[in-house]
């Protein structure tokens, strides 16, 4: 844990453990937010070195029988066969994929950094690799129409996702998104 800026582990019952770890390095934030019950949730894993260091911590809890699996969230443009092999080796079973919109116009306007083809490719890679897929869509993005959002929900359902999260677009004052 030497590379972590902040870390803590708290056992609050025989099967309920809270683990918090934050790494800030290379303009990347990686974190294990919590272990509650039987699943570990990892967020914002866009740096391979940080991702592996967090997965090692989570794997300790799987190996000790304290949790049953690891769940992570990622972006389509961060998904590759090599990264999926690493995730599988550390006990990841579920991957939530940012599938914000099927509209390339919306994705471009909001500077998501990927296209719908990237989303479809990543979803296929995840399911073909044997992971449970969760889709994360955003409603109310600039340029999005109700039809775009319906098509996005339909794509998530047809992509092999077994779960979905729908996030509203939150706009903060003095941000580029606010100016759109």
mmCIF file with all atom_site columns, C-alpha atoms in Angstrom:
data_model
loop_
_atom_site.group_PDB
_atom_site.id
_atom_site.type_symbol
_atom_site.label_atom_id
_atom_site.label_alt_id
_atom_site.label_comp_id
_atom_site.label_asym_id
_atom_site.label_entity_id
_atom_site.label_seq_id
_atom_site.pdbx_PDB_ins_code
_atom_site.Cartn_x
_atom_site.Cartn_y
_atom_site.Cartn_z
_atom_site.occupancy
_atom_site.B_iso_or_equiv
_atom_site.pdbx_formal_charge
_atom_site.auth_seq_id
_atom_site.auth_comp_id
_atom_site.auth_asym_id
_atom_site.auth_atom_id
_atom_site.pdbx_PDB_model_num
ATOM 1   C CA . UNK A 1 1   ? 0.000   0.000   0.000   1.00 0.00 ? 1   UNK A CA 1
ATOM 2   C CA . UNK A 1 2   ? 2.999   2.293   -0.192  1.00 0.00 ? 2   UNK A CA 1
ATOM 3   C CA . UNK A 1 3   ? 1.750   4.099   -3.303  1.00 0.00 ? 3   UNK A CA 1
ATOM 4   C CA . UNK A 1 4   ? -1.567  5.063   -1.745  1.00 0.00 ? 4   UNK A CA 1
ATOM 5   C CA . UNK A 1 5   ? -2.158  8.567   -0.569  1.00 0.00 ? 5   UNK A CA 1
ATOM 6   C CA . UNK A 1 6   ? -4.849  7.395   1.837   1.00 0.00 ? 6   UNK A CA 1
ATOM 7   C CA . UNK A 1 7   ? -6.025  3.963   2.928   1.00 0.00 ? 7   UNK A CA 1
ATOM 8   C CA . UNK A 1 8   ? -8.125  2.506   5.686   1.00 0.00 ? 8   UNK A CA 1
ATOM 9   C CA . UNK A 1 9   ? -9.755  -0.812  6.493   1.00 0.00 ? 9   UNK A CA 1
ATOM 10  C CA . UNK A 1 10  ? -12.541 -1.216  9.014   1.00 0.00 ? 10  UNK A CA 1
ATOM 11  C CA . UNK A 1 11  ? -14.158 -4.496  9.991   1.00 0.00 ? 11  UNK A CA 1
ATOM 12  C CA . UNK A 1 12  ? -17.660 -3.708  11.271  1.00 0.00 ? 12  UNK A CA 1
ATOM 13  C CA . UNK A 1 13  ? -18.979 -7.234  11.613  1.00 0.00 ? 13  UNK A CA 1
ATOM 14  C CA . UNK A 1 14  ? -18.129 -10.832 10.776  1.00 0.00 ? 14  UNK A CA 1
ATOM 15  C CA . UNK A 1 15  ? -19.049 -10.418 7.080   1.00 0.00 ? 15  UNK A CA 1
ATOM 16  C CA . UNK A 1 16  ? -19.235 -6.672  6.635   1.00 0.00 ? 16  UNK A CA 1
ATOM 17  C CA . UNK A 1 17  ? -16.017 -4.911  5.824   1.00 0.00 ? 17  UNK A CA 1
ATOM 18  C CA . UNK A 1 18  ? -15.490 -1.361  4.650   1.00 0.00 ? 18  UNK A CA 1
ATOM 19  C CA . UNK A 1 19  ? -12.311 -0.709  2.713   1.00 0.00 ? 19  UNK A CA 1
ATOM 20  C CA . UNK A 1 20  ? -11.404 2.715   1.420   1.00 0.00 ? 20  UNK A CA 1
ATOM 21  C CA . UNK A 1 21  ? -8.323  3.381   -0.622  1.00 0.00 ? 21  UNK A CA 1
ATOM 22  C CA . UNK A 1 22  ? -7.504  6.367   -2.766  1.00 0.00 ? 22  UNK A CA 1
ATOM 23  C CA . UNK A 1 23  ? -4.542  6.679   -5.082  1.00 0.00 ? 23  UNK A CA 1
ATOM 24  C CA . UNK A 1 24  ? -3.755  9.948   -6.804  1.00 0.00 ? 24  UNK A CA 1
ATOM 25  C CA . UNK A 1 25  ? -0.967  9.555   -9.333  1.00 0.00 ? 25  UNK A CA 1
ATOM 26  C CA . UNK A 1 26  ? -0.355  10.307  -12.993 1.00 0.00 ? 26  UNK A CA 1
ATOM 27  C CA . UNK A 1 27  ? -3.454  12.534  -13.120 1.00 0.00 ? 27  UNK A CA 1
ATOM 28  C CA . UNK A 1 28  ? -5.572  9.500   -12.310 1.00 0.00 ? 28  UNK A CA 1
ATOM 29  C CA . UNK A 1 29  ? -7.710  8.724   -9.313  1.00 0.00 ? 29  UNK A CA 1
ATOM 30  C CA . UNK A 1 30  ? -8.275  5.072   -8.536  1.00 0.00 ? 30  UNK A CA 1
ATOM 31  C CA . UNK A 1 31  ? -10.347 3.964   -5.627  1.00 0.00 ? 31  UNK A CA 1
ATOM 32  C CA . UNK A 1 32  ? -11.869 1.015   -3.914  1.00 0.00 ? 32  UNK A CA 1
ATOM 33  C CA . UNK A 1 33  ? -14.901 2.681   -2.426  1.00 0.00 ? 33  UNK A CA 1
ATOM 34  C CA . UNK A 1 34  ? -16.287 -0.071  -0.276  1.00 0.00 ? 34  UNK A CA 1
ATOM 35  C CA . UNK A 1 35  ? -16.733 -3.704  0.405   1.00 0.00 ? 35  UNK A CA 1
ATOM 36  C CA . UNK A 1 36  ? -20.132 -4.327  1.895   1.00 0.00 ? 36  UNK A CA 1
ATOM 37  C CA . UNK A 1 37  ? -21.426 -7.829  2.272   1.00 0.00 ? 37  UNK A CA 1
ATOM 38  C CA . UNK A 1 38  ? -19.961 -9.895  -0.562  1.00 0.00 ? 38  UNK A CA 1
ATOM 39  C CA . UNK A 1 39  ? -18.932 -7.631  -3.457  1.00 0.00 ? 39  UNK A CA 1
ATOM 40  C CA . UNK A 1 40  ? -16.051 -5.238  -3.989  1.00 0.00 ? 40  UNK A CA 1
ATOM 41  C CA . UNK A 1 41  ? -16.685 -2.153  -6.117  1.00 0.00 ? 41  UNK A CA 1
ATOM 42  C CA . UNK A 1 42  ? -13.815 -0.471  -7.935  1.00 0.00 ? 42  UNK A CA 1
ATOM 43  C CA . UNK A 1 43  ? -14.151 2.832   -9.751  1.00 0.00 ? 43  UNK A CA 1
ATOM 44  C CA . UNK A 1 44  ? -12.135 4.961   -12.188 1.00 0.00 ? 44  UNK A CA 1
ATOM 45  C CA . UNK A 1 45  ? -9.487  2.481   -13.227 1.00 0.00 ? 45  UNK A CA 1
ATOM 46  C CA . UNK A 1 46  ? -7.785  4.116   -16.203 1.00 0.00 ? 46  UNK A CA 1
ATOM 47  C CA . UNK A 1 47  ? -4.173  3.530   -15.156 1.00 0.00 ? 47  UNK A CA 1
ATOM 48  C CA . UNK A 1 48  ? -2.896  -0.043  -15.402 1.00 0.00 ? 48  UNK A CA 1
ATOM 49  C CA . UNK A 1 49  ? -0.395  0.189   -12.522 1.00 0.00 ? 49  UNK A CA 1
ATOM 50  C CA . UNK A 1 50  ? -2.998  1.685   -10.195 1.00 0.00 ? 50  UNK A CA 1
ATOM 51  C CA . UNK A 1 51  ? -5.649  -0.767  -11.376 1.00 0.00 ? 51  UNK A CA 1
ATOM 52  C CA . UNK A 1 52  ? -3.428  -3.742  -10.546 1.00 0.00 ? 52  UNK A CA 1
ATOM 53  C CA . UNK A 1 53  ? -2.427  -2.374  -7.136  1.00 0.00 ? 53  UNK A CA 1
ATOM 54  C CA . UNK A 1 54  ? -6.109  -1.944  -6.212  1.00 0.00 ? 54  UNK A CA 1
ATOM 55  C CA . UNK A 1 55  ? -7.057  -5.339  -7.595  1.00 0.00 ? 55  UNK A CA 1
ATOM 56  C CA . UNK A 1 56  ? -4.348  -6.977  -5.469  1.00 0.00 ? 56  UNK A CA 1
ATOM 57  C CA . UNK A 1 57  ? -5.939  -5.495  -2.357  1.00 0.00 ? 57  UNK A CA 1
ATOM 58  C CA . UNK A 1 58  ? -9.397  -6.661  -3.404  1.00 0.00 ? 58  UNK A CA 1
ATOM 59  C CA . UNK A 1 59  ? -8.088  -10.149 -4.282  1.00 0.00 ? 59  UNK A CA 1
ATOM 60  C CA . UNK A 1 60  ? -6.812  -10.555 -0.699  1.00 0.00 ? 60  UNK A CA 1
ATOM 61  C CA . UNK A 1 61  ? -10.416 -10.327 0.485   1.00 0.00 ? 61  UNK A CA 1
ATOM 62  C CA . UNK A 1 62  ? -11.623 -12.820 -2.116  1.00 0.00 ? 62  UNK A CA 1
ATOM 63  C CA . UNK A 1 63  ? -8.841  -15.258 -1.175  1.00 0.00 ? 63  UNK A CA 1
ATOM 64  C CA . UNK A 1 64  ? -9.780  -14.958 2.517   1.00 0.00 ? 64  UNK A CA 1
ATOM 65  C CA . UNK A 1 65  ? -13.459 -15.591 1.705   1.00 0.00 ? 65  UNK A CA 1
ATOM 66  C CA . UNK A 1 66  ? -14.568 -12.179 2.937   1.00 0.00 ? 66  UNK A CA 1
ATOM 67  C CA . UNK A 1 67  ? -16.023 -11.200 -0.453  1.00 0.00 ? 67  UNK A CA 1
ATOM 68  C CA . UNK A 1 68  ? -17.084 -13.257 -3.436  1.00 0.00 ? 68  UNK A CA 1
ATOM 69  C CA . UNK A 1 69  ? -16.150 -11.070 -6.370  1.00 0.00 ? 69  UNK A CA 1
ATOM 70  C CA . UNK A 1 70  ? -14.969 -7.763  -7.710  1.00 0.00 ? 70  UNK A CA 1
ATOM 71  C CA . UNK A 1 71  ? -17.119 -5.386  -9.758  1.00 0.00 ? 71  UNK A CA 1
ATOM 72  C CA . UNK A 1 72  ? -15.632 -2.519  -11.731 1.00 0.00 ? 72  UNK A CA 1
ATOM 73  C CA . UNK A 1 73  ? -16.745 0.336   -13.934 1.00 0.00 ? 73  UNK A CA 1
ATOM 74  C CA . UNK A 1 74  ? -14.900 1.370   -17.053 1.00 0.00 ? 74  UNK A CA 1
ATOM 75  C CA . UNK A 1 75  ? -15.102 3.229   -20.332 1.00 0.00 ? 75  UNK A CA 1
ATOM 76  C CA . UNK A 1 76  ? -15.369 1.650   -23.797 1.00 0.00 ? 76  UNK A CA 1
ATOM 77  C CA . UNK A 1 77  ? -12.054 3.162   -24.879 1.00 0.00 ? 77  UNK A CA 1
ATOM 78  C CA . UNK A 1 78  ? -10.266 1.629   -21.845 1.00 0.00 ? 78  UNK A CA 1
ATOM 79  C CA . UNK A 1 79  ? -11.506 -1.883  -22.646 1.00 0.00 ? 79  UNK A CA 1
ATOM 80  C CA . UNK A 1 80  ? -9.078  -4.330  -24.262 1.00 0.00 ? 80  UNK A CA 1
ATOM 81  C CA . UNK A 1 81  ? -8.561  -8.108  -24.252 1.00 0.00 ? 81  UNK A CA 1
ATOM 82  C CA . UNK A 1 82  ? -5.356  -7.602  -22.241 1.00 0.00 ? 82  UNK A CA 1
ATOM 83  C CA . UNK A 1 83  ? -7.090  -5.589  -19.504 1.00 0.00 ? 83  UNK A CA 1
ATOM 84  C CA . UNK A 1 84  ? -9.974  -8.058  -19.383 1.00 0.00 ? 84  UNK A CA 1
ATOM 85  C CA . UNK A 1 85  ? -7.493  -10.921 -18.846 1.00 0.00 ? 85  UNK A CA 1
ATOM 86  C CA . UNK A 1 86  ? -5.976  -8.992  -15.925 1.00 0.00 ? 86  UNK A CA 1
ATOM 87  C CA . UNK A 1 87  ? -9.402  -8.273  -14.424 1.00 0.00 ? 87  UNK A CA 1
ATOM 88  C CA . UNK A 1 88  ? -10.427 -11.920 -14.674 1.00 0.00 ? 88  UNK A CA 1
ATOM 89  C CA . UNK A 1 89  ? -7.226  -12.981 -12.896 1.00 0.00 ? 89  UNK A CA 1
ATOM 90  C CA . UNK A 1 90  ? -8.100  -10.812 -9.902  1.00 0.00 ? 90  UNK A CA 1
ATOM 91  C CA . UNK A 1 91  ? -11.651 -12.083 -9.445  1.00 0.00 ? 91  UNK A CA 1
ATOM 92  C CA . UNK A 1 92  ? -13.641 -9.483  -11.358 1.00 0.00 ? 92  UNK A CA 1
ATOM 93  C CA . UNK A 1 93  ? -16.985 -10.960 -12.377 1.00 0.00 ? 93  UNK A CA 1
ATOM 94  C CA . UNK A 1 94  ? -19.065 -7.907  -13.305 1.00 0.00 ? 94  UNK A CA 1
ATOM 95  C CA . UNK A 1 95  ? -18.043 -4.964  -15.462 1.00 0.00 ? 95  UNK A CA 1
ATOM 96  C CA . UNK A 1 96  ? -20.229 -1.891  -15.694 1.00 0.00 ? 96  UNK A CA 1
ATOM 97  C CA . UNK A 1 97  ? -19.573 -0.161  -18.984 1.00 0.00 ? 97  UNK A CA 1
ATOM 98  C CA . UNK A 1 98  ? -20.275 3.484   -19.746 1.00 0.00 ? 98  UNK A CA 1
ATOM 99  C CA . UNK A 1 99  ? -22.769 3.299   -22.610 1.00 0.00 ? 99  UNK A CA 1
ATOM 100 C CA . UNK A 1 100 ? -23.918 6.890   -22.334 1.00 0.00 ? 100 UNK A CA 1
ATOM 101 C CA . UNK A 1 101 ? -25.469 7.167   -25.794 1.00 0.00 ? 101 UNK A CA 1
ATOM 102 C CA . UNK A 1 102 ? -25.735 5.347   -29.120 1.00 0.00 ? 102 UNK A CA 1
ATOM 103 C CA . UNK A 1 103 ? -25.614 8.717   -30.900 1.00 0.00 ? 103 UNK A CA 1
ATOM 104 C CA . UNK A 1 104 ? -22.153 9.567   -32.207 1.00 0.00 ? 104 UNK A CA 1
ATOM 105 C CA . UNK A 1 105 ? -23.319 13.187  -32.464 1.00 0.00 ? 105 UNK A CA 1
ATOM 106 C CA . UNK A 1 106 ? -24.085 13.286  -28.724 1.00 0.00 ? 106 UNK A CA 1
ATOM 107 C CA . UNK A 1 107 ? -20.847 11.480  -27.834 1.00 0.00 ? 107 UNK A CA 1
ATOM 108 C CA . UNK A 1 108 ? -18.829 13.928  -29.956 1.00 0.00 ? 108 UNK A CA 1
ATOM 109 C CA . UNK A 1 109 ? -20.641 17.027  -28.677 1.00 0.00 ? 109 UNK A CA 1
ATOM 110 C CA . UNK A 1 110 ? -20.091 15.989  -25.063 1.00 0.00 ? 110 UNK A CA 1
ATOM 111 C CA . UNK A 1 111 ? -16.463 14.983  -25.708 1.00 0.00 ? 111 UNK A CA 1
ATOM 112 C CA . UNK A 1 112 ? -16.852 11.457  -24.351 1.00 0.00 ? 112 UNK A CA 1
ATOM 113 C CA . UNK A 1 113 ? -13.705 10.375  -26.205 1.00 0.00 ? 113 UNK A CA 1
ATOM 114 C CA . UNK A 1 114 ? -15.251 7.379   -27.951 1.00 0.00 ? 114 UNK A CA 1
ATOM 115 C CA . UNK A 1 115 ? -17.866 6.422   -30.540 1.00 0.00 ? 115 UNK A CA 1
ATOM 116 C CA . UNK A 1 116 ? -20.862 4.122   -30.506 1.00 0.00 ? 116 UNK A CA 1
ATOM 117 C CA . UNK A 1 117 ? -18.766 1.537   -32.394 1.00 0.00 ? 117 UNK A CA 1
ATOM 118 C CA . UNK A 1 118 ? -16.325 1.621   -29.440 1.00 0.00 ? 118 UNK A CA 1
ATOM 119 C CA . UNK A 1 119 ? -19.244 1.007   -27.059 1.00 0.00 ? 119 UNK A CA 1
ATOM 120 C CA . UNK A 1 120 ? -20.530 -1.943  -29.112 1.00 0.00 ? 120 UNK A CA 1
ATOM 121 C CA . UNK A 1 121 ? -17.000 -3.420  -29.421 1.00 0.00 ? 121 UNK A CA 1
ATOM 122 C CA . UNK A 1 122 ? -16.347 -3.118  -25.680 1.00 0.00 ? 122 UNK A CA 1
ATOM 123 C CA . UNK A 1 123 ? -19.722 -4.636  -24.736 1.00 0.00 ? 123 UNK A CA 1
ATOM 124 C CA . UNK A 1 124 ? -19.041 -7.572  -27.051 1.00 0.00 ? 124 UNK A CA 1
ATOM 125 C CA . UNK A 1 125 ? -15.501 -8.065  -25.665 1.00 0.00 ? 125 UNK A CA 1
ATOM 126 C CA . UNK A 1 126 ? -16.815 -8.059  -22.096 1.00 0.00 ? 126 UNK A CA 1
ATOM 127 C CA . UNK A 1 127 ? -19.606 -10.578 -22.702 1.00 0.00 ? 127 UNK A CA 1
ATOM 128 C CA . UNK A 1 128 ? -17.464 -12.781 -24.973 1.00 0.00 ? 128 UNK A CA 1
ATOM 129 C CA . UNK A 1 129 ? -14.859 -12.894 -22.171 1.00 0.00 ? 129 UNK A CA 1
ATOM 130 C CA . UNK A 1 130 ? -17.426 -14.317 -19.745 1.00 0.00 ? 130 UNK A CA 1
ATOM 131 C CA . UNK A 1 131 ? -18.042 -11.270 -17.554 1.00 0.00 ? 131 UNK A CA 1
ATOM 132 C CA . UNK A 1 132 ? -21.454 -10.090 -16.423 1.00 0.00 ? 132 UNK A CA 1
ATOM 133 C CA . UNK A 1 133 ? -22.112 -6.825  -18.250 1.00 0.00 ? 133 UNK A CA 1
ATOM 134 C CA . UNK A 1 134 ? -23.861 -3.831  -16.739 1.00 0.00 ? 134 UNK A CA 1
ATOM 135 C CA . UNK A 1 135 ? -24.676 -0.804  -18.879 1.00 0.00 ? 135 UNK A CA 1
ATOM 136 C CA . UNK A 1 136 ? -24.499 2.767   -17.600 1.00 0.00 ? 136 UNK A CA 1
ATOM 137 C CA . UNK A 1 137 ? -26.436 5.302   -19.654 1.00 0.00 ? 137 UNK A CA 1
ATOM 138 C CA . UNK A 1 138 ? -26.876 9.045   -19.183 1.00 0.00 ? 138 UNK A CA 1
ATOM 139 C CA . UNK A 1 139 ? -30.094 10.862  -19.888 1.00 0.00 ? 139 UNK A CA 1
ATOM 140 C CA . UNK A 1 140 ? -30.310 14.542  -20.667 1.00 0.00 ? 140 UNK A CA 1
ATOM 141 C CA . UNK A 1 141 ? -26.927 14.895  -22.380 1.00 0.00 ? 141 UNK A CA 1
ATOM 142 C CA . UNK A 1 142 ? -26.605 17.948  -24.643 1.00 0.00 ? 142 UNK A CA 1
ATOM 143 C CA . UNK A 1 143 ? -27.881 17.152  -28.119 1.00 0.00 ? 143 UNK A CA 1
ATOM 144 C CA . UNK A 1 144 ? -29.687 14.015  -26.977 1.00 0.00 ? 144 UNK A CA 1
ATOM 145 C CA . UNK A 1 145 ? -33.301 13.390  -27.922 1.00 0.00 ? 145 UNK A CA 1
ATOM 146 C CA . UNK A 1 146 ? -35.838 11.077  -26.302 1.00 0.00 ? 146 UNK A CA 1
ATOM 147 C CA . UNK A 1 147 ? -35.386 8.808   -29.338 1.00 0.00 ? 147 UNK A CA 1
ATOM 148 C CA . UNK A 1 148 ? -31.597 8.669   -28.755 1.00 0.00 ? 148 UNK A CA 1
ATOM 149 C CA . UNK A 1 149 ? -32.180 7.711   -25.132 1.00 0.00 ? 149 UNK A CA 1
ATOM 150 C CA . UNK A 1 150 ? -34.697 5.015   -26.075 1.00 0.00 ? 150 UNK A CA 1
ATOM 151 C CA . UNK A 1 151 ? -32.255 3.599   -28.647 1.00 0.00 ? 151 UNK A CA 1
ATOM 152 C CA . UNK A 1 152 ? -29.508 3.630   -25.996 1.00 0.00 ? 152 UNK A CA 1
ATOM 153 C CA . UNK A 1 153 ? -31.702 1.700   -23.543 1.00 0.00 ? 153 UNK A CA 1
ATOM 154 C CA . UNK A 1 154 ? -32.596 -0.783  -26.307 1.00 0.00 ? 154 UNK A CA 1
ATOM 155 C CA . UNK A 1 155 ? -28.918 -1.246  -27.155 1.00 0.00 ? 155 UNK A CA 1
ATOM 156 C CA . UNK A 1 156 ? -28.049 -1.940  -23.515 1.00 0.00 ? 156 UNK A CA 1
ATOM 157 C CA . UNK A 1 157 ? -30.828 -4.548  -23.336 1.00 0.00 ? 157 UNK A CA 1
ATOM 158 C CA . UNK A 1 158 ? -29.691 -6.212  -26.580 1.00 0.00 ? 158 UNK A CA 1
ATOM 159 C CA . UNK A 1 159 ? -25.949 -6.028  -25.796 1.00 0.00 ? 159 UNK A CA 1
ATOM 160 C CA . UNK A 1 160 ? -26.053 -8.844  -23.278 1.00 0.00 ? 160 UNK A CA 1
ATOM 161 C CA . UNK A 1 161 ? -26.207 -6.563  -20.241 1.00 0.00 ? 161 UNK A CA 1
ATOM 162 C CA . UNK A 1 162 ? -27.977 -8.141  -17.288 1.00 0.00 ? 162 UNK A CA 1
ATOM 163 C CA . UNK A 1 163 ? -28.229 -4.886  -15.368 1.00 0.00 ? 163 UNK A CA 1
ATOM 164 C CA . UNK A 1 164 ? -28.364 -1.183  -16.113 1.00 0.00 ? 164 UNK A CA 1
ATOM 165 C CA . UNK A 1 165 ? -27.908 2.098   -14.320 1.00 0.00 ? 165 UNK A CA 1
ATOM 166 C CA . UNK A 1 166 ? -29.487 5.260   -15.625 1.00 0.00 ? 166 UNK A CA 1
ATOM 167 C CA . UNK A 1 167 ? -27.763 8.467   -14.579 1.00 0.00 ? 167 UNK A CA 1
ATOM 168 C CA . UNK A 1 168 ? -29.141 11.952  -15.103 1.00 0.00 ? 168 UNK A CA 1
ATOM 169 C CA . UNK A 1 169 ? -26.737 14.484  -16.544 1.00 0.00 ? 169 UNK A CA 1
ATOM 170 C CA . UNK A 1 170 ? -25.693 16.856  -13.787 1.00 0.00 ? 170 UNK A CA 1
ATOM 171 C CA . UNK A 1 171 ? -24.504 20.270  -14.879 1.00 0.00 ? 171 UNK A CA 1
ATOM 172 C CA . UNK A 1 172 ? -22.312 22.440  -12.686 1.00 0.00 ? 172 UNK A CA 1
ATOM 173 C CA . UNK A 1 173 ? -21.960 26.163  -13.046 1.00 0.00 ? 173 UNK A CA 1
ATOM 174 C CA . UNK A 1 174 ? -18.796 27.446  -14.750 1.00 0.00 ? 174 UNK A CA 1
ATOM 175 C CA . UNK A 1 175 ? -18.126 24.182  -16.589 1.00 0.00 ? 175 UNK A CA 1
ATOM 176 C CA . UNK A 1 176 ? -17.862 23.482  -20.291 1.00 0.00 ? 176 UNK A CA 1
ATOM 177 C CA . UNK A 1 177 ? -20.999 21.354  -20.064 1.00 0.00 ? 177 UNK A CA 1
ATOM 178 C CA . UNK A 1 178 ? -22.881 24.332  -18.633 1.00 0.00 ? 178 UNK A CA 1
ATOM 179 C CA . UNK A 1 179 ? -21.918 26.388  -21.676 1.00 0.00 ? 179 UNK A CA 1
ATOM 180 C CA . UNK A 1 180 ? -23.366 23.793  -24.109 1.00 0.00 ? 180 UNK A CA 1
#
